[in-house]
Short mmCIF file of C-alpha atoms in Angstrom, two decimals:
data_model
loop_
_atom_site.label_atom_id
_atom_site.label_comp_id
_atom_site.label_asym_id
_atom_site.label_seq_id
_atom_site.Cartn_x
_atom_site.Cartn_y
_atom_site.Cartn_z
CA MET A 24 -8.88 8.59 -6.45
CA HIS A 25 -9.88 8.05 -2.85
CA PHE A 26 -10.71 4.45 -3.71
CA VAL A 27 -7.17 3.99 -5.04
CA ALA A 28 -5.74 5.57 -1.88
CA GLY A 29 -7.76 3.19 0.28
CA ALA A 30 -6.71 0.18 -1.78
CA LEU A 31 -3.05 1.18 -1.53
CA ALA A 32 -3.36 1.61 2.23
CA VAL A 33 -4.83 -1.90 2.54
CA ILE A 34 -2.11 -3.34 0.31
CA SER A 35 0.49 -1.58 2.45
CA GLY A 36 -0.91 -3.29 5.53
CA ILE A 37 -0.89 -6.67 3.82
CA LEU A 38 2.71 -6.20 2.72
CA TYR A 39 3.68 -5.14 6.24
CA ALA A 40 2.08 -8.28 7.70
CA ALA A 41 3.69 -10.48 5.03
CA GLY A 42 7.10 -8.96 5.69
CA ASN A 43 6.79 -9.74 9.40
CA ASN A 44 5.50 -13.29 8.75
CA ASP A 45 2.21 -12.49 10.47
CA ILE A 46 -0.09 -14.03 7.86
CA GLY A 47 1.17 -17.59 7.89
CA SER A 48 2.10 -19.49 4.78
CA TYR A 49 0.89 -16.73 2.45
CA GLY A 50 3.69 -14.37 3.54
CA PRO A 51 6.54 -15.91 1.53
CA THR A 52 4.30 -16.20 -1.52
CA ILE A 53 3.37 -12.52 -1.38
CA CYS A 54 6.95 -11.44 -0.71
CA SER A 55 8.25 -13.48 -3.64
CA TYR A 56 6.36 -11.13 -5.97
CA GLY A 57 7.20 -7.88 -4.20
CA GLY A 58 10.23 -8.36 -1.99
CA THR A 59 11.17 -4.69 -1.94
CA PHE A 60 7.69 -3.71 -0.86
CA CYS A 61 7.67 -6.34 1.89
CA ASP A 62 10.91 -4.88 3.20
CA HIS A 63 9.65 -1.29 2.95
CA PRO A 64 5.82 -1.19 2.93
CA SER A 65 6.08 2.54 3.67
CA TYR A 66 6.74 3.06 -0.07
CA VAL A 67 3.22 1.88 -0.83
CA PHE A 68 1.78 3.83 2.09
CA VAL A 69 3.40 7.05 0.83
CA GLY A 70 1.76 6.34 -2.52
CA ALA A 71 -1.57 6.01 -0.72
CA VAL A 72 -1.08 9.34 1.03
CA LEU A 73 -0.12 11.05 -2.23
CA ALA A 74 -3.15 9.57 -3.99
CA ALA A 75 -5.42 10.81 -1.20
CA LEU A 76 -3.92 14.29 -1.38
CA TRP A 77 -4.22 14.33 -5.15
CA GLY A 78 -7.84 13.20 -4.96
CA THR A 79 -8.59 15.91 -2.42
CA PHE A 80 -7.02 18.71 -4.43
CA VAL A 81 -8.49 17.81 -7.82
CA SER A 82 -11.99 16.90 -6.69
CA ILE A 83 -14.70 18.95 -8.34
CA ARG A 84 -17.84 19.64 -6.38
#
């Protein structure tokens, strides 16, 4: 689950950069698939935080 949280955090950063046109010509292409997430990348980041918390609480050691 921590891997999923890390992946979501990276995707959140990519969507943030695409929404601010910081990654060049790839930004409009990425935002055409997920316009809402480019406008509000915090939605994905909250998912990453929840996945990290879930992974922490259900881990068996």
